[in-house]
Coordinates of N, CA and C in Angstrom, one line a residue:
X872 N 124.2 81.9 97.4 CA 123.0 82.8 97.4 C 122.3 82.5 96.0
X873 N 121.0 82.5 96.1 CA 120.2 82.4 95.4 C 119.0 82.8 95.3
X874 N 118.3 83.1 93.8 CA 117.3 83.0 93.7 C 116.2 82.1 93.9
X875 N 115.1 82.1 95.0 CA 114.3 80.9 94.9 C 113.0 81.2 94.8
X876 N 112.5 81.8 94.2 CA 111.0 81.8 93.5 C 110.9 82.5 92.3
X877 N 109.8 81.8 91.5 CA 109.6 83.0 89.8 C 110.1 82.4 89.2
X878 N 110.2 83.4 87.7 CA 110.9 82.9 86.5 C 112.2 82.2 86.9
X879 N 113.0 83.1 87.5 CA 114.3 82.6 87.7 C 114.2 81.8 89.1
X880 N 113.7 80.4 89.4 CA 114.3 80.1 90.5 C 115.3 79.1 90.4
X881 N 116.6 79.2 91.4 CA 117.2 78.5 91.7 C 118.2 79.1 91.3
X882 N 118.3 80.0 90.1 CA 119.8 80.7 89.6 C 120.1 81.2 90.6
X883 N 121.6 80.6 90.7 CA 122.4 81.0 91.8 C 123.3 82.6 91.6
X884 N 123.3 83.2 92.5 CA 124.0 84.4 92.3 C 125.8 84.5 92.7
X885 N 126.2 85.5 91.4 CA 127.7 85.2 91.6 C 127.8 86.9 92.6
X886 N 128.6 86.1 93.6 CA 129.4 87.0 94.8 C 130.6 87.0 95.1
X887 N 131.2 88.0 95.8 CA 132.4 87.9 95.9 C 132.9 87.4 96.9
X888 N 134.0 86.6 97.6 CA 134.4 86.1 98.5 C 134.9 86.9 99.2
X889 N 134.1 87.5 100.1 CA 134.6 88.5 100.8 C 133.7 88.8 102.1
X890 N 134.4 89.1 103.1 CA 133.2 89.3 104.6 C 132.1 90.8 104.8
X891 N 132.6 91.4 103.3 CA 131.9 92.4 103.5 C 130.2 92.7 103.1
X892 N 130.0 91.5 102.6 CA 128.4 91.5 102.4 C 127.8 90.9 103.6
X893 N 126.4 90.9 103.3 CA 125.8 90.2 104.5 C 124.7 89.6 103.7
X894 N 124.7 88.2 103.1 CA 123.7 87.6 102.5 C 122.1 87.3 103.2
X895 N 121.7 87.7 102.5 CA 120.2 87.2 103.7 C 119.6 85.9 103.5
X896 N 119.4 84.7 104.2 CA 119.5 83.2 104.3 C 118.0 83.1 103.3
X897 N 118.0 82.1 102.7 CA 116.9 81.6 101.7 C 115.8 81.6 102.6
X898 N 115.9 81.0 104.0 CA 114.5 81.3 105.1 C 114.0 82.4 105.0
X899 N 114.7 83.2 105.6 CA 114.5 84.7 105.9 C 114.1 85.3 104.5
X900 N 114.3 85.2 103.1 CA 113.8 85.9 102.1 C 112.7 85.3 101.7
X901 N 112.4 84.4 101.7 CA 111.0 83.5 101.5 C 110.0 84.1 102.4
X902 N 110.2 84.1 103.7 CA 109.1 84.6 104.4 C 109.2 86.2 104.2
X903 N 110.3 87.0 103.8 CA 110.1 88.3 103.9 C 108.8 88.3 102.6
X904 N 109.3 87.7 101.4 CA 108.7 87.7 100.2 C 106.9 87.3 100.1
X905 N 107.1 86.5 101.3 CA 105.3 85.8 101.8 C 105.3 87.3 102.0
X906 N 105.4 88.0 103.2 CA 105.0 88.9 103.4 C 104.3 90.1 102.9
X907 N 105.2 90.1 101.5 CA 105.4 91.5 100.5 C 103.9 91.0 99.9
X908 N 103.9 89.8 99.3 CA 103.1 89.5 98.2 C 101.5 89.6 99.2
X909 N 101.8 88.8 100.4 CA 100.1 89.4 101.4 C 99.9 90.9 101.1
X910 N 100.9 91.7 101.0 CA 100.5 93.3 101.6 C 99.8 93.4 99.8
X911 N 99.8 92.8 99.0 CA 99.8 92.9 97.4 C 101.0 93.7 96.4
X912 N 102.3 93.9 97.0 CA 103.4 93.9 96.7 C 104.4 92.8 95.6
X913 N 104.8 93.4 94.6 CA 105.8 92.7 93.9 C 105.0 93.0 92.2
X914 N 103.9 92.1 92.1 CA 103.6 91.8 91.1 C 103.2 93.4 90.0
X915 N 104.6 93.6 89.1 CA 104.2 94.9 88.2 C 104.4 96.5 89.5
X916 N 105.2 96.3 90.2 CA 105.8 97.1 90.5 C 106.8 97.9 90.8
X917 N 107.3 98.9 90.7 CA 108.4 99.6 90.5 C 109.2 99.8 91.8
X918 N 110.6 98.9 91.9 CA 111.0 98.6 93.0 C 112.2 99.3 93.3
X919 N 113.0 99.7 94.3 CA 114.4 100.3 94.6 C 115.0 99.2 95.4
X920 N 116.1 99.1 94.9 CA 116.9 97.6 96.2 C 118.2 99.2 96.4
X921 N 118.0 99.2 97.6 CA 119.3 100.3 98.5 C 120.2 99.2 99.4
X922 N 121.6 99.5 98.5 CA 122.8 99.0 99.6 C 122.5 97.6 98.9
X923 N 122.8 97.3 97.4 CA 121.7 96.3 96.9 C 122.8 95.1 97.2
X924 N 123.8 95.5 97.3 CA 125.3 94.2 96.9 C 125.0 94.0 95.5
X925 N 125.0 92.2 95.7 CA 124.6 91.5 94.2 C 123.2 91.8 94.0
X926 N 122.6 92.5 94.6 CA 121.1 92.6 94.2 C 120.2 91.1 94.5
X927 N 120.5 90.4 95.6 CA 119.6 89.4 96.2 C 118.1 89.9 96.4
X928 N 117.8 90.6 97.0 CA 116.5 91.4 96.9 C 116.0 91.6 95.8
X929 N 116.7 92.6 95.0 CA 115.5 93.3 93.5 C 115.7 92.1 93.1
X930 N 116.6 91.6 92.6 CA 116.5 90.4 91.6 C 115.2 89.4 91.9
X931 N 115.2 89.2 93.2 CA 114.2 88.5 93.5 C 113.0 89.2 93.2
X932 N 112.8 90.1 93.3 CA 111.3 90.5 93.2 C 111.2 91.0 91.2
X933 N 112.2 91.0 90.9 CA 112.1 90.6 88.6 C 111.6 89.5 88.7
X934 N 112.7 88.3 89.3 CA 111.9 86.8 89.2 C 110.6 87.0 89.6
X935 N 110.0 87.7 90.5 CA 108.4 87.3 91.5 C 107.6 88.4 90.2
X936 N 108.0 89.0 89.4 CA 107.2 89.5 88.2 C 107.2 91.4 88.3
X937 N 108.4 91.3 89.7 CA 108.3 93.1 89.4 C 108.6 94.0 88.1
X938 N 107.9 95.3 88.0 CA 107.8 95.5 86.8 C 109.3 95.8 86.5
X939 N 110.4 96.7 87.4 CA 111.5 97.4 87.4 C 112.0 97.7 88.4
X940 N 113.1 97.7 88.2 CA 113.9 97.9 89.9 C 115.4 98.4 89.5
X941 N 115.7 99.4 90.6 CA 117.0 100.6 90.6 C 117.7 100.1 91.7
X942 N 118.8 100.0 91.2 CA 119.8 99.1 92.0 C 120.4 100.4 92.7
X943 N 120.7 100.4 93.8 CA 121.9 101.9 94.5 C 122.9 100.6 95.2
X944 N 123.8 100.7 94.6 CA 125.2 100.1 95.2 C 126.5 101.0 95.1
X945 N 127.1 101.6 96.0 CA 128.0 102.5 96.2 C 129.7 101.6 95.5
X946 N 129.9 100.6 96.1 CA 131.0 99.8 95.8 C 131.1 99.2 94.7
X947 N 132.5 99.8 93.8 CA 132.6 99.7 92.2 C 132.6 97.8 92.2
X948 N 133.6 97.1 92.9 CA 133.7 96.0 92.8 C 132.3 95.0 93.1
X949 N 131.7 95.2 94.3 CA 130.1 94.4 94.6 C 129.6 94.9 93.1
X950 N 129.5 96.3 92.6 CA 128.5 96.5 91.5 C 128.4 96.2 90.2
X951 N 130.0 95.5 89.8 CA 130.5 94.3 89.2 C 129.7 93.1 89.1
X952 N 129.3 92.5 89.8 CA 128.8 91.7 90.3 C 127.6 91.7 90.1
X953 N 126.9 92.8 90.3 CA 125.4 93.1 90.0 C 124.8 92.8 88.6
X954 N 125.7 93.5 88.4 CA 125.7 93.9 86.8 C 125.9 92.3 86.0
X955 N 127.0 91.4 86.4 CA 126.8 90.4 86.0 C 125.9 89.6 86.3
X956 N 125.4 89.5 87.4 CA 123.8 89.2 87.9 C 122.4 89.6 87.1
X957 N 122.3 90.7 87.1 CA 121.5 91.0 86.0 C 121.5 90.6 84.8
X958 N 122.6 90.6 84.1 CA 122.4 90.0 82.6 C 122.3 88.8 82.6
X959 N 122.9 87.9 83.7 CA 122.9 86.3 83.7 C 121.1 86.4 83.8
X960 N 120.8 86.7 84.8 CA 119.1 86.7 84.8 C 118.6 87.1 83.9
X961 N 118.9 88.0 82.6 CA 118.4 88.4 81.4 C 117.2 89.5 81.7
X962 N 117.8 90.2 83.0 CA 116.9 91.8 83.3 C 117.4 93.1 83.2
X963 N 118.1 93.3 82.3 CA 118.6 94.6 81.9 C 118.2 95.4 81.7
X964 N 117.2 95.0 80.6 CA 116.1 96.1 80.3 C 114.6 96.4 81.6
X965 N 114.8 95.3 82.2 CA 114.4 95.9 83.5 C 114.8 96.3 84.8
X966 N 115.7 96.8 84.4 CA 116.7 97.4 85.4 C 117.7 99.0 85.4
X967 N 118.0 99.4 86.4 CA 118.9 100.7 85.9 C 119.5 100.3 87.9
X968 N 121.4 100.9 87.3 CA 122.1 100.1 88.4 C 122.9 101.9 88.7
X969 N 122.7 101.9 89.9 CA 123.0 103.4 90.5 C 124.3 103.5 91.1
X970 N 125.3 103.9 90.8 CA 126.9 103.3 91.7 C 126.7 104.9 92.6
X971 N 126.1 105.1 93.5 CA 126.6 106.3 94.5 C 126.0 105.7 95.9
X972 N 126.6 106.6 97.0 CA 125.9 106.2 98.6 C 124.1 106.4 98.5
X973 N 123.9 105.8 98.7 CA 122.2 105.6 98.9 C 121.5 106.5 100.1
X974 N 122.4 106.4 101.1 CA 122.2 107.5 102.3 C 121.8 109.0 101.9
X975 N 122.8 109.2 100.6 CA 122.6 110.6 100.5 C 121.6 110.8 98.7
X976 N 121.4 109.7 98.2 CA 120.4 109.6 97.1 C 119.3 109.2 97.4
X977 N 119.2 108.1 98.4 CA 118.2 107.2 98.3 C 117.8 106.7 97.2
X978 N 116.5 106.4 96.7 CA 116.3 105.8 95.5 C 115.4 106.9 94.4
X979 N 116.5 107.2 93.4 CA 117.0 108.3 92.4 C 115.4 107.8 90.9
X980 N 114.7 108.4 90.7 CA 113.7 107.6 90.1 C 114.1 108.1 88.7
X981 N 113.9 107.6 87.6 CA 114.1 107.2 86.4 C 113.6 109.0 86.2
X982 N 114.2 109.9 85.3 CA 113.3 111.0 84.6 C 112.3 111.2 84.5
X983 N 111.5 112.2 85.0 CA 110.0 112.0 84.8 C 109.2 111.0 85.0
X984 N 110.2 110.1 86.0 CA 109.5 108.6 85.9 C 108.3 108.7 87.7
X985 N 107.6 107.3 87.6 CA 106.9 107.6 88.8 C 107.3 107.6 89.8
X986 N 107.2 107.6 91.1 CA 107.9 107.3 92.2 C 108.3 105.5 92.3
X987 N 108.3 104.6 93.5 CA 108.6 103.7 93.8 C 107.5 103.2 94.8
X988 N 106.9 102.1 94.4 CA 105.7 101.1 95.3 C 106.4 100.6 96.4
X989 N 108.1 99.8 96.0 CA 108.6 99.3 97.4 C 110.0 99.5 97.1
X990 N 110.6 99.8 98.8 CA 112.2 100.3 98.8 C 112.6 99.5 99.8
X991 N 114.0 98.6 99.2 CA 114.6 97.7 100.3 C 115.6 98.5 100.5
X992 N 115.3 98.5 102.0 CA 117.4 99.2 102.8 C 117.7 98.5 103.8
X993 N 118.9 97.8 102.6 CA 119.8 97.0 103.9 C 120.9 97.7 103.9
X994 N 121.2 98.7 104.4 CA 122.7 99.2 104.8 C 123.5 98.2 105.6
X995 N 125.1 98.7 105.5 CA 125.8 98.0 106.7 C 124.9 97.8 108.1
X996 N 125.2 97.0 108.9 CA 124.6 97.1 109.9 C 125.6 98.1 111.1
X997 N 126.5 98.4 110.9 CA 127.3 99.4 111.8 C 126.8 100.8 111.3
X998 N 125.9 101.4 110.3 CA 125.4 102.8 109.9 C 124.1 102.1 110.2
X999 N 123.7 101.6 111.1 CA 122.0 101.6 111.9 C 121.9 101.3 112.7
X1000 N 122.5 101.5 113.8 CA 122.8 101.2 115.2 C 122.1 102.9 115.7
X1001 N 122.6 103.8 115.2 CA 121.9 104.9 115.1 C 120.5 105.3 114.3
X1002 N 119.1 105.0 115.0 CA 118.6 105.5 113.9 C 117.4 106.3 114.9
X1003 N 117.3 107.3 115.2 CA 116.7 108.7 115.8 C 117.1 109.5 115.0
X1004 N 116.6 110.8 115.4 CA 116.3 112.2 114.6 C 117.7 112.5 114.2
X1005 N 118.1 112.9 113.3 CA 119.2 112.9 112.8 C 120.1 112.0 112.4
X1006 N 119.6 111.1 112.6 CA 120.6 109.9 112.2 C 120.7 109.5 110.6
X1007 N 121.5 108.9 110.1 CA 121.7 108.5 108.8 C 120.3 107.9 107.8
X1008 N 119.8 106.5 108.9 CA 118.3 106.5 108.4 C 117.6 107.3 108.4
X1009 N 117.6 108.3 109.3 CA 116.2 109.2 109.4 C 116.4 110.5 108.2
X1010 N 117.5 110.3 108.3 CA 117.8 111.4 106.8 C 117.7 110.5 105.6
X1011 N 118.1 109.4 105.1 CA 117.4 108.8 104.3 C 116.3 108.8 103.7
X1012 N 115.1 108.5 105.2 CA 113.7 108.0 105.1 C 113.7 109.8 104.2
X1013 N 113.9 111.1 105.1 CA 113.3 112.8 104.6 C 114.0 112.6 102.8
X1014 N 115.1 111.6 102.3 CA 115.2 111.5 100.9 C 114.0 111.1 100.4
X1015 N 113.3 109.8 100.8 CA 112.7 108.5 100.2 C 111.5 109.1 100.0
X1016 N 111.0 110.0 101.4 CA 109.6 110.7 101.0 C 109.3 111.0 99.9
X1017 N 109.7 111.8 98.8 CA 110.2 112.5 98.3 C 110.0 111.1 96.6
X1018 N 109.9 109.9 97.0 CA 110.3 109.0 95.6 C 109.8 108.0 95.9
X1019 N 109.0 108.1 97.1 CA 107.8 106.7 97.3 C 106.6 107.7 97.0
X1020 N 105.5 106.5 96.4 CA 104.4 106.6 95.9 C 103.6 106.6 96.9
X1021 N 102.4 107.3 97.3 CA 101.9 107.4 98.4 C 100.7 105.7 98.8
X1022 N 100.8 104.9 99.8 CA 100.8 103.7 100.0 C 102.2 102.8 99.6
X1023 N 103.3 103.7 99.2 CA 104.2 102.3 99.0 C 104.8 102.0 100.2
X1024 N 105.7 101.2 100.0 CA 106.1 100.6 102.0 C 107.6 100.2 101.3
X1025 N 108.5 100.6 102.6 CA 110.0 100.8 102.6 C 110.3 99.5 103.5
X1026 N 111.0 98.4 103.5 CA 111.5 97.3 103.7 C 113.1 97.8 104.5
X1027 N 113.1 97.8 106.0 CA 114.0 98.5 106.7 C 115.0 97.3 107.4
X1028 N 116.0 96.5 106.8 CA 116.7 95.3 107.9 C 117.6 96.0 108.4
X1029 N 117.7 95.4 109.6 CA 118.7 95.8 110.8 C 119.4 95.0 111.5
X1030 N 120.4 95.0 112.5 CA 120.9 93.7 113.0 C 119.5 93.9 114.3
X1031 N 120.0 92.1 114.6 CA 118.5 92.0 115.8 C 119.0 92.8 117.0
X1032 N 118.1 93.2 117.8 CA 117.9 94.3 118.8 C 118.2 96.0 118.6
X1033 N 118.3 96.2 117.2 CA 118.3 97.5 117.0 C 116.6 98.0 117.1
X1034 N 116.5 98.8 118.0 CA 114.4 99.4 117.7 C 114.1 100.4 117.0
X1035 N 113.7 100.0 116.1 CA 113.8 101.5 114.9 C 112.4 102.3 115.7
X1036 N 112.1 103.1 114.9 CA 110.9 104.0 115.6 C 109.8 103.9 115.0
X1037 N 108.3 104.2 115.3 CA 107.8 103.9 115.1 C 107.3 104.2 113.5
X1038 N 107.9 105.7 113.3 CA 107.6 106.5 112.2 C 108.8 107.6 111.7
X1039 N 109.0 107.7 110.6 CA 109.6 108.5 110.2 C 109.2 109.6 109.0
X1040 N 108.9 110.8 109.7 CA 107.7 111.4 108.7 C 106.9 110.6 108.3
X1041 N 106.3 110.6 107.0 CA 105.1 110.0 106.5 C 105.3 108.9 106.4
X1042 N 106.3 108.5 107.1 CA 106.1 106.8 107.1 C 105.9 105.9 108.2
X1043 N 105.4 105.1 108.4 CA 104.5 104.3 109.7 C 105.3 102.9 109.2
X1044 N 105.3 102.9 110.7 CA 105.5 101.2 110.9 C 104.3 100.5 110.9
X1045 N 104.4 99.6 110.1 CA 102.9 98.1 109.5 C 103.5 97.0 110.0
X1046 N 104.5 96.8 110.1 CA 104.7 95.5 110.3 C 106.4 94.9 110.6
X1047 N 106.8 94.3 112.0 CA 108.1 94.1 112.2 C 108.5 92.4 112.6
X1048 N 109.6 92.1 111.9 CA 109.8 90.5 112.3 C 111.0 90.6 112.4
X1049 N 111.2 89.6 113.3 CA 113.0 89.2 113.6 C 113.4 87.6 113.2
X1050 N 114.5 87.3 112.7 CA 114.8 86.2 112.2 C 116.2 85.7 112.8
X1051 N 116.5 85.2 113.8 CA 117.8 85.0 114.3 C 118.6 86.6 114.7
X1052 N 119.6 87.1 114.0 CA 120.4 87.8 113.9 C 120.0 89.3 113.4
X1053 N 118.6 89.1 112.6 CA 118.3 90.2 112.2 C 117.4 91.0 112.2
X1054 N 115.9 91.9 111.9 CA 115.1 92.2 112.1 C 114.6 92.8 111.1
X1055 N 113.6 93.0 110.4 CA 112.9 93.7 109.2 C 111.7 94.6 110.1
X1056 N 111.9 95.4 109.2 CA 110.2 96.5 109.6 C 109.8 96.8 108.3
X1057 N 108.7 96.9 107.7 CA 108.6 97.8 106.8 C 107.7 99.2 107.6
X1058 N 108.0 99.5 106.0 CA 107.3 100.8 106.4 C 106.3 101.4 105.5
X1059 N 105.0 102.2 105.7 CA 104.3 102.6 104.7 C 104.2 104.0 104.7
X1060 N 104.3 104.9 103.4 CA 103.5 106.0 103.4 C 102.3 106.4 103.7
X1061 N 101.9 107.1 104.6 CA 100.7 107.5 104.4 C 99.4 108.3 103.9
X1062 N 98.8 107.8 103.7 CA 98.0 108.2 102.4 C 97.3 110.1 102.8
X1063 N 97.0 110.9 102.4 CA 96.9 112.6 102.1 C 95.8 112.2 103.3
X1064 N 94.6 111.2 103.3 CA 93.3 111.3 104.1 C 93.7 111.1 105.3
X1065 N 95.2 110.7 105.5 CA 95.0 109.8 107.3 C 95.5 110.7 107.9

């Protein structure tokens, strides 16, 4: 796993040998990242990576020029890892690393700080098999309301053939792609006029 675009490309990320992460393949993050950067995403924005592992996501988007990004990683040993990741990439000071379940924090914003432009959640893929009224995501998303910036957009992967919905509260589906095994939606806030 690796970083492949920006300051840092190519620095490879240190992981643990173990089946419990789910790396997302260099294909699949390159086009998620085309994506982000069309919507005008990344550049000097204030990012959340949820269920971060080694933080493949945020880290990528420090390399692509994000301003700051909050890591939520519940597992002391993956957030080991993070943490060594981060300082190998030399973004500490652009960074704050959250060790609690994300489900029930979502993404926790700096004191007085602003909300978040974009929020990646990759949970396990066995806590999103459910995701209707009540489900674990959809309590999430009534967190996230709450710490997204109004137009920011929530980056939702899933294993392939899970159908998330169209909306969850103020958040709209913009846009969904599948890549083999897996599926991305984001999602946007909607703005006070719509």
């Amino acid at each position: 796993m690796r970083i492949i675009a920006g300051a840092k490309r190519g620095m490879h990320l240190l992981c643990p040998k173990t089946q419990d992460t789910r790396p997302i393949t260099d294909r699949v993050k390159e086009s998620l990242f085309n994506i982000l950067n069309n919507y005008g995403l990344l550049i000097d924005q204030r990012v959340a990576d949820l269920f971060s592992g080694v933080g493949s996501l945020g880290l990528e988007a420090l390399s692509r020029d994000a301003a700051f990004v909050t890591f939520v990683e519940q597992d002391p040993k993956i957030a080991a890892y993070l943490e060594k990741n981060i300082a190998k990439a030399g973004f500490v000071a652009r960074t704050r690393v959250v060790r609690a379940n994300a489900f029930r924090c979502g993404a926790p914003p700096e004191a007085a700080g602003p909300g978040y432009d974009l929020v990646f959640v990759d949970p396990p893929y066995a806590r999103t098999r459910e995701v209707g009224a009540g489900s674990l995501l959809a309590q999430l998303f009534e967190v996230l309301a709450g710490q997204v910036v109004e137009k920011g957009v929530v980056v939702v992967r899933t294993e392939a053939g899970v159908t998330l919905p169209e909306s969850y509260g103020p958040f709209t589906a913009i846009d969904a792609r599948n890549w083999g095994s897996m599926s991305i939606v984001l999602y946007q806030v909607r703005g006070h006029d719509e």
